[in-house]
mmCIF file of C-alpha atoms in Angstrom:
data_model
loop_
_atom_site.group_PDB
_atom_site.id
_atom_site.type_symbol
_atom_site.label_atom_id
_atom_site.label_comp_id
_atom_site.label_asym_id
_atom_site.label_seq_id
_atom_site.Cartn_x
_atom_site.Cartn_y
_atom_site.Cartn_z
ATOM 1 C CA UNK A 10 58.925 74.053 37.644
ATOM 2 C CA UNK A 11 57.929 77.000 39.783
ATOM 3 C CA UNK A 12 55.343 76.331 42.496
ATOM 4 C CA UNK A 13 53.205 78.757 44.428
ATOM 5 C CA UNK A 14 52.227 77.622 47.909
ATOM 6 C CA UNK A 15 49.568 79.285 50.023
ATOM 7 C CA UNK A 16 49.906 79.912 53.743
ATOM 8 C CA UNK A 17 46.538 79.792 55.550
ATOM 9 C CA UNK A 18 44.131 82.013 53.741
ATOM 10 C CA UNK A 19 46.021 82.691 50.540
ATOM 11 C CA UNK A 20 46.737 86.113 49.106
ATOM 12 C CA UNK A 21 44.752 89.311 48.930
ATOM 13 C CA UNK A 22 41.958 88.005 46.694
ATOM 14 C CA UNK A 23 41.620 84.296 45.991
ATOM 15 C CA UNK A 24 42.368 84.800 42.306
ATOM 16 C CA UNK A 25 45.769 86.259 43.079
ATOM 17 C CA UNK A 26 47.699 83.017 43.582
ATOM 18 C CA UNK A 27 46.337 81.663 40.307
ATOM 19 C CA UNK A 28 47.116 84.965 38.625
ATOM 20 C CA UNK A 29 50.687 84.944 39.917
ATOM 21 C CA UNK A 30 51.061 81.332 38.760
ATOM 22 C CA UNK A 31 49.906 82.322 35.298
ATOM 23 C CA UNK A 32 52.141 85.357 35.122
ATOM 24 C CA UNK A 33 55.161 83.335 36.184
ATOM 25 C CA UNK A 34 54.401 80.867 33.415
ATOM 26 C CA UNK A 35 53.916 77.757 35.580
ATOM 27 C CA UNK A 36 50.877 75.875 36.746
ATOM 28 C CA UNK A 37 49.930 76.436 40.359
ATOM 29 C CA UNK A 38 50.213 73.223 42.322
ATOM 30 C CA UNK A 39 47.294 71.266 43.713
ATOM 31 C CA UNK A 40 48.299 72.612 47.145
ATOM 32 C CA UNK A 41 47.185 76.079 46.086
ATOM 33 C CA UNK A 42 44.267 74.862 44.002
ATOM 34 C CA UNK A 43 42.725 73.154 47.016
ATOM 35 C CA UNK A 44 43.147 76.343 49.023
ATOM 36 C CA UNK A 45 41.293 78.354 46.400
ATOM 37 C CA UNK A 46 38.286 76.276 45.397
ATOM 38 C CA UNK A 47 36.241 79.467 45.172
ATOM 39 C CA UNK A 48 38.440 80.947 42.439
ATOM 40 C CA UNK A 49 36.449 82.894 39.871
ATOM 41 C CA UNK A 50 36.071 81.998 36.226
ATOM 42 C CA UNK A 51 38.234 84.972 35.242
ATOM 43 C CA UNK A 52 41.236 83.468 37.030
ATOM 44 C CA UNK A 53 40.489 80.070 35.503
ATOM 45 C CA UNK A 54 40.566 81.678 32.070
ATOM 46 C CA UNK A 55 43.966 83.157 32.820
ATOM 47 C CA UNK A 56 45.226 79.823 34.121
ATOM 48 C CA UNK A 57 44.113 78.028 30.972
ATOM 49 C CA UNK A 58 46.584 80.124 28.983
ATOM 50 C CA UNK A 59 49.589 79.114 31.089
ATOM 51 C CA UNK A 60 50.931 76.668 28.562
ATOM 52 C CA UNK A 61 51.599 79.451 26.059
ATOM 53 C CA UNK A 62 53.128 81.882 28.561
ATOM 54 C CA UNK A 63 56.875 82.559 28.574
ATOM 55 C CA UNK A 64 58.622 80.989 31.536
ATOM 56 C CA UNK A 65 60.727 82.914 34.008
ATOM 57 C CA UNK A 66 62.817 79.985 35.097
ATOM 58 C CA UNK A 67 64.946 79.757 31.965
ATOM 59 C CA UNK A 68 68.645 80.475 32.460
ATOM 60 C CA UNK A 69 69.176 84.222 32.798
ATOM 61 C CA UNK A 70 71.678 85.824 30.448
ATOM 62 C CA UNK A 71 74.725 87.509 31.902
ATOM 63 C CA UNK A 72 73.573 90.870 30.544
ATOM 64 C CA UNK A 73 70.291 90.897 32.481
ATOM 65 C CA UNK A 74 70.615 93.095 35.584
ATOM 66 C CA UNK A 75 67.662 91.435 37.351
ATOM 67 C CA UNK A 76 67.997 87.977 38.897
ATOM 68 C CA UNK A 77 66.761 86.825 42.321
ATOM 69 C CA UNK A 78 65.318 83.439 43.266
ATOM 70 C CA UNK A 79 65.210 83.567 47.059
ATOM 71 C CA UNK A 80 65.660 85.787 50.126
ATOM 72 C CA UNK A 81 69.214 84.825 51.133
ATOM 73 C CA UNK A 82 71.588 84.502 48.167
ATOM 74 C CA UNK A 83 74.310 87.209 48.242
ATOM 75 C CA UNK A 84 72.587 90.547 47.636
ATOM 76 C CA UNK A 85 74.251 92.589 44.889
ATOM 77 C CA UNK A 86 71.642 95.231 43.983
ATOM 78 C CA UNK A 87 68.545 96.479 45.783
ATOM 79 C CA UNK A 88 65.873 99.165 45.476
ATOM 80 C CA UNK A 89 65.208 101.062 48.717
ATOM 81 C CA UNK A 90 61.920 102.961 49.055
ATOM 82 C CA UNK A 91 61.406 106.562 50.095
ATOM 83 C CA UNK A 92 59.751 108.163 53.116
ATOM 84 C CA UNK A 93 59.924 111.708 51.710
ATOM 85 C CA UNK A 94 56.553 113.425 51.366
ATOM 86 C CA UNK A 95 54.721 110.403 52.830
ATOM 87 C CA UNK A 96 51.059 110.963 53.601
ATOM 88 C CA UNK A 97 48.784 109.296 56.154
ATOM 89 C CA UNK A 98 46.372 106.961 54.316
ATOM 90 C CA UNK A 99 42.746 108.114 54.421
ATOM 91 C CA UNK A 100 40.703 106.132 56.951
ATOM 92 C CA UNK A 101 38.952 103.801 54.519
ATOM 93 C CA UNK A 102 37.566 100.357 55.328
ATOM 94 C CA UNK A 103 40.683 98.444 54.173
ATOM 95 C CA UNK A 104 42.906 100.656 56.343
ATOM 96 C CA UNK A 105 40.647 100.153 59.350
ATOM 97 C CA UNK A 106 40.749 96.371 58.873
ATOM 98 C CA UNK A 107 44.556 96.278 58.891
ATOM 99 C CA UNK A 108 45.384 98.663 61.714
ATOM 100 C CA UNK A 109 44.977 98.583 65.461
ATOM 101 C CA UNK A 110 41.971 100.230 67.066
ATOM 102 C CA UNK A 111 44.094 102.505 69.255
ATOM 103 C CA UNK A 112 45.361 104.240 66.073
ATOM 104 C CA UNK A 113 41.985 104.753 64.389
ATOM 105 C CA UNK A 114 41.618 108.302 65.812
ATOM 106 C CA UNK A 115 45.008 109.160 64.266
ATOM 107 C CA UNK A 116 43.741 108.169 60.804
ATOM 108 C CA UNK A 117 40.440 109.913 61.328
ATOM 109 C CA UNK A 118 42.252 113.140 62.199
ATOM 110 C CA UNK A 119 45.252 113.063 59.865
ATOM 111 C CA UNK A 120 44.145 110.905 56.911
ATOM 112 C CA UNK A 121 45.447 112.465 53.678
ATOM 113 C CA UNK A 122 47.826 114.778 55.554
ATOM 114 C CA UNK A 123 51.549 114.457 56.127
ATOM 115 C CA UNK A 124 52.899 112.318 58.952
ATOM 116 C CA UNK A 125 54.176 114.315 61.968
ATOM 117 C CA UNK A 126 57.065 116.393 60.596
ATOM 118 C CA UNK A 127 59.698 115.475 63.196
ATOM 119 C CA UNK A 128 58.859 111.766 62.963
ATOM 120 C CA UNK A 129 58.996 111.831 59.166
ATOM 121 C CA UNK A 130 62.332 113.654 59.176
ATOM 122 C CA UNK A 131 63.841 110.968 61.411
ATOM 123 C CA UNK A 132 62.411 108.189 59.211
ATOM 124 C CA UNK A 133 64.004 109.747 56.110
ATOM 125 C CA UNK A 134 67.366 109.928 57.930
ATOM 126 C CA UNK A 135 67.104 106.270 58.987
ATOM 127 C CA UNK A 136 66.427 105.122 55.440
ATOM 128 C CA UNK A 137 69.385 107.166 54.180
ATOM 129 C CA UNK A 138 71.633 105.557 56.797
ATOM 130 C CA UNK A 139 70.328 102.156 55.763
ATOM 131 C CA UNK A 140 71.325 102.941 52.158
ATOM 132 C CA UNK A 141 74.802 104.046 53.264
ATOM 133 C CA UNK A 142 75.375 100.847 55.235
ATOM 134 C CA UNK A 143 74.156 98.697 52.338
ATOM 135 C CA UNK A 144 76.688 100.443 50.081
ATOM 136 C CA UNK A 145 79.408 99.896 52.688
ATOM 137 C CA UNK A 146 78.509 96.177 52.655
ATOM 138 C CA UNK A 147 79.058 96.098 48.885
ATOM 139 C CA UNK A 148 75.443 96.374 47.683
ATOM 140 C CA UNK A 149 74.410 98.646 44.799
ATOM 141 C CA UNK A 150 71.496 100.798 46.008
ATOM 142 C CA UNK A 151 68.838 102.247 43.701
ATOM 143 C CA UNK A 152 66.016 104.590 44.728
ATOM 144 C CA UNK A 153 62.567 105.369 43.293
ATOM 145 C CA UNK A 154 61.815 108.872 42.092
ATOM 146 C CA UNK A 155 60.970 111.458 44.773
ATOM 147 C CA UNK A 156 57.373 112.491 44.116
ATOM 148 C CA UNK A 157 55.195 115.133 45.704
ATOM 149 C CA UNK A 158 52.356 113.153 47.295
ATOM 150 C CA UNK A 159 50.809 116.254 48.848
ATOM 151 C CA UNK A 160 48.001 116.457 46.316
ATOM 152 C CA UNK A 161 45.192 113.937 46.015
ATOM 153 C CA UNK A 162 45.076 111.487 43.140
ATOM 154 C CA UNK A 163 41.663 110.830 41.701
ATOM 155 C CA UNK A 164 40.094 108.043 39.651
ATOM 156 C CA UNK A 165 36.422 107.610 38.703
ATOM 157 C CA UNK A 166 36.085 105.438 41.828
ATOM 158 C CA UNK A 167 38.141 107.052 44.610
ATOM 159 C CA UNK A 168 40.633 109.712 45.686
ATOM 160 C CA UNK A 169 43.782 109.024 47.712
ATOM 161 C CA UNK A 170 47.448 109.776 48.458
ATOM 162 C CA UNK A 171 50.547 107.562 48.526
ATOM 163 C CA UNK A 172 54.106 106.671 49.618
ATOM 164 C CA UNK A 173 56.469 104.364 47.632
ATOM 165 C CA UNK A 174 57.695 101.357 49.585
ATOM 166 C CA UNK A 175 57.252 97.714 48.447
ATOM 167 C CA UNK A 176 55.063 97.241 45.379
ATOM 168 C CA UNK A 177 57.561 95.180 43.345
ATOM 169 C CA UNK A 178 58.188 91.433 43.374
ATOM 170 C CA UNK A 179 61.220 89.992 41.576
ATOM 171 C CA UNK A 180 61.179 86.314 40.597
ATOM 172 C CA UNK A 181 64.131 85.176 38.520
ATOM 173 C CA UNK A 182 64.654 87.789 35.816
ATOM 174 C CA UNK A 183 61.077 89.094 36.011
ATOM 175 C CA UNK A 184 59.840 92.234 37.773
ATOM 176 C CA UNK A 185 56.181 91.956 38.788
ATOM 177 C CA UNK A 186 54.372 95.190 39.547
ATOM 178 C CA UNK A 187 51.696 94.356 42.139
ATOM 179 C CA UNK A 188 48.239 95.979 41.913
ATOM 180 C CA UNK A 189 48.072 96.340 45.720
ATOM 181 C CA UNK A 190 44.987 96.202 47.947
ATOM 182 C CA UNK A 191 44.953 99.639 49.597
ATOM 183 C CA UNK A 192 43.615 102.604 47.649
ATOM 184 C CA UNK A 193 46.393 104.739 49.104
ATOM 185 C CA UNK A 194 48.946 102.567 47.283
ATOM 186 C CA UNK A 195 47.314 102.631 43.839
ATOM 187 C CA UNK A 196 49.690 105.219 42.348
ATOM 188 C CA UNK A 197 52.976 104.159 43.938
ATOM 189 C CA UNK A 198 54.067 102.512 40.703
ATOM 190 C CA UNK A 199 54.761 105.981 39.260
ATOM 191 C CA UNK A 200 57.818 106.381 41.483
ATOM 192 C CA UNK A 201 59.289 103.088 40.233
ATOM 193 C CA UNK A 202 58.569 103.306 36.504
ATOM 194 C CA UNK A 203 61.892 104.945 35.492
ATOM 195 C CA UNK A 204 63.832 102.160 37.213
ATOM 196 C CA UNK A 205 61.587 99.417 35.843
ATOM 197 C CA UNK A 206 61.919 100.716 32.290
ATOM 198 C CA UNK A 207 65.699 100.858 32.677
ATOM 199 C CA UNK A 208 65.833 97.221 33.804
ATOM 200 C CA UNK A 209 63.402 96.256 31.036
ATOM 201 C CA UNK A 210 65.567 97.861 28.352
ATOM 202 C CA UNK A 211 68.548 95.899 29.707
ATOM 203 C CA UNK A 212 66.804 92.531 29.372
ATOM 204 C CA UNK A 213 64.569 92.029 32.416
ATOM 205 C CA UNK A 214 60.991 90.847 32.013
ATOM 206 C CA UNK A 215 58.311 93.267 33.194
ATOM 207 C CA UNK A 216 54.838 92.161 34.206
ATOM 208 C CA UNK A 217 52.144 94.508 35.423
ATOM 209 C CA UNK A 218 49.204 92.756 37.058
ATOM 210 C CA UNK A 219 45.729 93.939 36.016
ATOM 211 C CA UNK A 220 44.993 97.119 37.920
ATOM 212 C CA UNK A 221 41.796 96.825 39.991
ATOM 213 C CA UNK A 222 39.417 99.761 39.853
ATOM 214 C CA UNK A 223 39.303 99.670 43.673
ATOM 215 C CA UNK A 224 35.646 100.580 43.516
ATOM 216 C CA UNK A 225 33.541 100.043 46.643
ATOM 217 C CA UNK A 226 32.652 96.506 45.495
ATOM 218 C CA UNK A 227 36.254 95.396 46.080
ATOM 219 C CA UNK A 228 35.795 95.858 49.830
ATOM 220 C CA UNK A 229 33.357 94.518 52.386
ATOM 221 C CA UNK A 230 32.064 97.874 53.546
ATOM 222 C CA UNK A 231 30.436 96.228 56.577
ATOM 223 C CA UNK A 232 33.477 94.187 57.598
ATOM 224 C CA UNK A 233 32.729 93.540 61.301
ATOM 225 C CA UNK A 234 36.129 94.384 62.735
ATOM 226 C CA UNK A 235 36.542 95.536 66.316
ATOM 227 C CA UNK A 236 39.496 93.586 67.691
ATOM 228 C CA UNK A 237 42.447 91.463 66.568
ATOM 229 C CA UNK A 238 40.470 88.420 67.733
ATOM 230 C CA UNK A 239 37.704 89.404 65.316
ATOM 231 C CA UNK A 240 40.184 89.375 62.450
ATOM 232 C CA UNK A 241 41.368 85.864 63.244
ATOM 233 C CA UNK A 242 37.840 84.501 63.603
ATOM 234 C CA UNK A 243 36.782 86.014 60.301
ATOM 235 C CA UNK A 244 39.954 84.801 58.565
ATOM 236 C CA UNK A 245 39.293 81.251 59.809
ATOM 237 C CA UNK A 246 35.904 81.522 58.096
ATOM 238 C CA UNK A 247 37.507 82.721 54.877
ATOM 239 C CA UNK A 248 36.216 86.263 55.318
ATOM 240 C CA UNK A 249 38.438 89.261 54.636
ATOM 241 C CA UNK A 250 37.954 92.946 54.013
ATOM 242 C CA UNK A 251 38.768 92.433 50.322
ATOM 243 C CA UNK A 252 36.143 90.628 48.261
ATOM 244 C CA UNK A 253 36.577 88.580 45.092
ATOM 245 C CA UNK A 254 35.249 91.433 42.929
ATOM 246 C CA UNK A 255 38.686 91.879 41.289
ATOM 247 C CA UNK A 256 42.131 90.308 41.683
ATOM 248 C CA UNK A 257 44.373 92.258 44.040
ATOM 249 C CA UNK A 258 47.510 91.362 45.974
ATOM 250 C CA UNK A 259 50.485 93.019 47.657
ATOM 251 C CA UNK A 260 54.030 92.165 46.616
ATOM 252 C CA UNK A 261 55.007 91.814 50.291
ATOM 253 C CA UNK A 262 52.518 88.977 50.777
ATOM 254 C CA UNK A 263 54.906 86.701 48.829
ATOM 255 C CA UNK A 264 58.209 85.201 49.882
ATOM 256 C CA UNK A 265 60.574 83.165 47.696
ATOM 257 C CA UNK A 266 62.404 79.900 48.254
ATOM 258 C CA UNK A 267 63.846 78.823 44.915
ATOM 259 C CA UNK A 268 61.214 76.908 42.958
ATOM 260 C CA UNK A 269 58.585 77.627 45.606
ATOM 261 C CA UNK A 270 56.828 80.893 46.369
ATOM 262 C CA UNK A 271 54.795 81.207 49.563
ATOM 263 C CA UNK A 272 51.844 83.548 49.826
ATOM 264 C CA UNK A 273 49.442 84.526 52.569
ATOM 265 C CA UNK A 274 46.281 86.518 53.058
ATOM 266 C CA UNK A 275 46.965 88.287 56.305
ATOM 267 C CA UNK A 276 44.232 89.304 58.752
ATOM 268 C CA UNK A 277 46.726 91.337 60.792
ATOM 269 C CA UNK A 278 49.048 94.285 60.094
ATOM 270 C CA UNK A 279 50.314 93.662 57.570
ATOM 271 C CA UNK A 280 52.519 91.462 55.340
ATOM 272 C CA UNK A 281 54.022 87.979 55.377
ATOM 273 C CA UNK A 282 57.527 89.032 56.454
ATOM 274 C CA UNK A 283 56.462 89.886 60.027
ATOM 275 C CA UNK A 284 54.659 86.560 60.368
ATOM 276 C CA UNK A 285 56.823 84.142 58.441
ATOM 277 C CA UNK A 286 60.284 84.910 57.058
ATOM 278 C CA UNK A 287 62.531 82.446 55.231
ATOM 279 C CA UNK A 288 66.101 83.537 55.990
ATOM 280 C CA UNK A 289 68.162 80.697 54.553
ATOM 281 C CA UNK A 290 68.072 77.202 53.073
ATOM 282 C CA UNK A 291 66.461 75.110 55.777
ATOM 283 C CA UNK A 292 65.929 78.080 58.119
ATOM 284 C CA UNK A 293 62.676 79.976 58.709
ATOM 285 C CA UNK A 294 61.435 82.469 61.313
ATOM 286 C CA UNK A 295 57.879 81.858 62.561
ATOM 287 C CA UNK A 296 56.056 84.455 64.642
ATOM 288 C CA UNK A 297 55.093 82.828 67.983
ATOM 289 C CA UNK A 298 52.129 85.207 68.413
ATOM 290 C CA UNK A 299 50.578 84.347 65.053
ATOM 291 C CA UNK A 300 52.232 81.096 63.917
ATOM 292 C CA UNK A 301 52.045 79.879 60.354
ATOM 293 C CA UNK A 302 49.440 77.110 60.187
ATOM 294 C CA UNK A 303 51.463 75.213 57.561
ATOM 295 C CA UNK A 304 54.755 75.315 59.433
ATOM 296 C CA UNK A 305 54.614 71.511 59.828
ATOM 297 C CA UNK A 306 55.484 71.127 56.152
ATOM 298 C CA UNK A 307 58.820 72.850 56.861
ATOM 299 C CA UNK A 308 59.508 70.602 59.835
ATOM 300 C CA UNK A 309 58.732 67.505 57.762
ATOM 301 C CA UNK A 310 61.174 68.758 55.128
ATOM 302 C CA UNK A 311 63.865 68.985 57.818
ATOM 303 C CA UNK A 312 63.882 72.765 58.153
ATOM 304 C CA UNK A 313 64.845 74.540 61.365
ATOM 305 C CA UNK A 314 61.818 76.596 62.469
ATOM 306 C CA UNK A 315 62.970 79.391 64.794
ATOM 307 C CA UNK A 316 60.659 81.438 67.012
ATOM 308 C CA UNK A 317 62.077 84.967 67.378
ATOM 309 C CA UNK A 318 62.215 86.562 70.843
ATOM 310 C CA UNK A 319 59.609 89.083 71.971
ATOM 311 C CA UNK A 320 60.330 92.493 70.377
ATOM 312 C CA UNK A 321 61.830 95.183 72.612
ATOM 313 C CA UNK A 322 60.178 98.222 71.033
ATOM 314 C CA UNK A 323 58.384 100.190 73.790
ATOM 315 C CA UNK A 324 54.601 100.312 73.952
ATOM 316 C CA UNK A 325 54.523 104.088 73.607
ATOM 317 C CA UNK A 326 56.341 104.085 70.247
ATOM 318 C CA UNK A 327 53.751 104.698 67.485
ATOM 319 C CA UNK A 328 53.306 101.883 64.976
ATOM 320 C CA UNK A 329 50.473 103.335 62.952
ATOM 321 C CA UNK A 330 50.485 100.631 60.261
ATOM 322 C CA UNK A 331 52.505 97.820 61.771
ATOM 323 C CA UNK A 332 53.047 95.496 64.703
ATOM 324 C CA UNK A 333 56.016 95.151 67.040
ATOM 325 C CA UNK A 334 57.007 92.045 65.106
ATOM 326 C CA UNK A 335 58.745 94.162 62.521
ATOM 327 C CA UNK A 336 61.759 93.042 64.574
ATOM 328 C CA UNK A 337 61.720 89.864 62.435
ATOM 329 C CA UNK A 338 61.211 91.846 59.211
ATOM 330 C CA UNK A 339 64.903 91.586 58.378
ATOM 331 C CA UNK A 340 66.925 91.746 55.170
ATOM 332 C CA UNK A 341 69.415 88.962 54.500
ATOM 333 C CA UNK A 342 72.564 90.213 52.770
ATOM 334 C CA UNK A 343 73.646 86.611 52.382
ATOM 335 C CA UNK A 344 73.376 83.434 54.466
ATOM 336 C CA UNK A 345 75.754 84.827 57.101
ATOM 337 C CA UNK A 346 74.794 88.543 57.275
ATOM 338 C CA UNK A 347 71.465 90.078 58.221
ATOM 339 C CA UNK A 348 70.305 93.693 58.443
ATOM 340 C CA UNK A 349 68.507 94.075 61.779
ATOM 341 C CA UNK A 350 67.188 96.904 63.971
ATOM 342 C CA UNK A 351 69.996 98.226 66.150
ATOM 343 C CA UNK A 352 67.560 98.540 69.081
ATOM 344 C CA UNK A 353 66.457 94.891 69.000
ATOM 345 C CA UNK A 354 69.316 93.317 70.944
ATOM 346 C CA UNK A 355 67.415 90.100 71.704
ATOM 347 C CA UNK A 356 66.952 89.132 68.077
ATOM 348 C CA UNK A 357 70.558 90.132 67.372
ATOM 349 C CA UNK A 358 71.651 87.521 69.919
ATOM 350 C CA UNK A 359 69.334 84.988 68.290
ATOM 351 C CA UNK A 360 70.992 85.545 64.905
ATOM 352 C CA UNK A 361 74.444 85.313 66.446
ATOM 353 C CA UNK A 362 73.488 81.940 67.971
ATOM 354 C CA UNK A 363 72.579 80.818 64.440
ATOM 355 C CA UNK A 364 76.002 81.870 63.131
ATOM 356 C CA UNK A 365 74.612 84.956 61.351
ATOM 357 C CA UNK A 366 76.256 88.373 61.781
ATOM 358 C CA UNK A 367 73.805 91.227 62.551
ATOM 359 C CA UNK A 368 74.321 94.406 60.533
ATOM 360 C CA UNK A 369 72.748 96.963 62.886
ATOM 361 C CA UNK A 370 70.717 99.943 61.692
ATOM 362 C CA UNK A 371 68.163 101.954 63.660
ATOM 363 C CA UNK A 372 64.854 101.998 61.806
ATOM 364 C CA UNK A 373 62.159 102.594 64.427
ATOM 365 C CA UNK A 374 60.773 105.802 62.940
ATOM 366 C CA UNK A 375 60.606 104.185 59.513
ATOM 367 C CA UNK A 376 58.837 101.245 61.185
ATOM 368 C CA UNK A 377 56.070 103.644 62.162
ATOM 369 C CA UNK A 378 55.370 104.366 58.497
ATOM 370 C CA UNK A 379 54.620 100.732 57.790
ATOM 371 C CA UNK A 380 57.645 98.550 57.309
ATOM 372 C CA UNK A 381 60.944 97.000 58.324
ATOM 373 C CA UNK A 382 64.038 96.276 56.247
ATOM 374 C CA UNK A 383 62.336 93.659 54.102
ATOM 375 C CA UNK A 384 59.338 95.959 53.500
ATOM 376 C CA UNK A 385 61.433 98.960 52.500
ATOM 377 C CA UNK A 386 63.425 97.035 49.887
ATOM 378 C CA UNK A 387 63.086 95.137 46.616
ATOM 379 C CA UNK A 388 65.822 92.684 45.671
ATOM 380 C CA UNK A 389 67.075 93.327 42.151
ATOM 381 C CA UNK A 390 69.966 90.913 41.953
ATOM 382 C CA UNK A 391 71.095 88.108 44.213
ATOM 383 C CA UNK A 392 74.006 85.948 43.121
ATOM 384 C CA UNK A 393 72.635 82.398 42.964
ATOM 385 C CA UNK A 394 70.841 79.796 40.870
ATOM 386 C CA UNK A 395 67.333 78.369 40.802
ATOM 387 C CA UNK A 396 66.990 75.364 43.130
ATOM 388 C CA UNK A 397 64.313 73.289 44.809
ATOM 389 C CA UNK A 398 64.272 73.122 48.624
ATOM 390 C CA UNK A 399 61.191 70.926 48.938
ATOM 391 C CA UNK A 400 60.814 67.459 47.440
#
C-alpha cells in the first residue's frame, strides 16, 4: 500500500493529494483526507476510480530503466535540469506570493527577459560541474533538451516564458509529469518529453496530470501579501495564492519515503526540500526557521530529526526565487554520500558528524535561479526495494 501524507497545508491545490493518490493507484489515507475536507467533487470522482487503476507498487521488471522509491537508496541514474536560456518569470500574482519583497523590483524590471548574463553563465558552469562530479561518483546523467526560451509562449489564458528544472516526480517505475502552479513553468515539459518517451518505450509508466488552464480564476488576484509573516498567517487560515479552481501541484512539493509520500503546500519560497528533507531511513532534516508542524510523528516513530545549521550564504548574494535554506536542499547519492554546496562548511560538518561524506560542489549562482541539488535533479533509478518506514 502506498500512502500520501500531508504536511501542514497540503499541496498546491487541495485536490492534488487526492489526485496523486489516484494516479499512483492507491487510496489516500485518512490522514490526508482529514487535511483536505474541502476537496472538490472532481477530485472525489477521480478517487472513486482508484480501485480500477493500475498500481505502481508491483515488482518492477529488470528491463525497466525507471525505479526509485525514496531519496537515499544508491543513485544510479538522474536527470539534471538546464540553466541555458533561462528567463526571469513575469511578475504575476503567484510569483509575487512566493518571492521576497526586496526582489519584486527585479521582477518588475526584468520579467520575461534573460537573467543577468554573467550570473547565468556561472550557473550553467556550476550545473555542468555538478554533472561531471555525479558521473565521477558512478551516476548516469541525463539532460533535458536545450530549448530557446527567448520567445513568449501563449495560450488562450496567458503568455509566459520558462526554464526546465524539476517538473518530474518518479515513484517506483512511474514518471509523473506535474502540471505546476506557476504560469512560467507551464511549458517546461517540452524539454523533458524526449527522455520521458524513451523511458516509456523501455517499460516505465508515464502519467501526465491534467493540465490546468492557469486562467485568472486559478489565482487569488487580491492575495494580501506584504511580508513573510503575512504568508504564514494566511497559510494557517488555509488561504493561499492558488485557489481550488483547478488541480495544480509542483513535483518538488513531494518527498518519498518508501510506502509513504509526504506533501506540503508551502507559503514560503518555495518547495518542500528546503523546509523538510528526508535523507535516510530514520533521518530527516527539519528547517529550524520554518519547522514542519507534523515533525512529532517522525519522533514518535523513532526517527532522528536534525536541525541544520544557519546557512552561510552572504546577504548580498541574490536569491531571486529562493531562500538561504537551499543549504539543506541536498542530493543523497546513497545513505553515506551527499551532494552539498562547497561553500556551506557548517552543514558539511553536520553531515560528517552523522557519518555521511559530503560531495562538495559550488552551486550558488544556480541557487539564484531557484533551486539546490534536489531541485535541479530528478531521480530516475535508485537501487533499492519498496519498504515501509512507518507502522
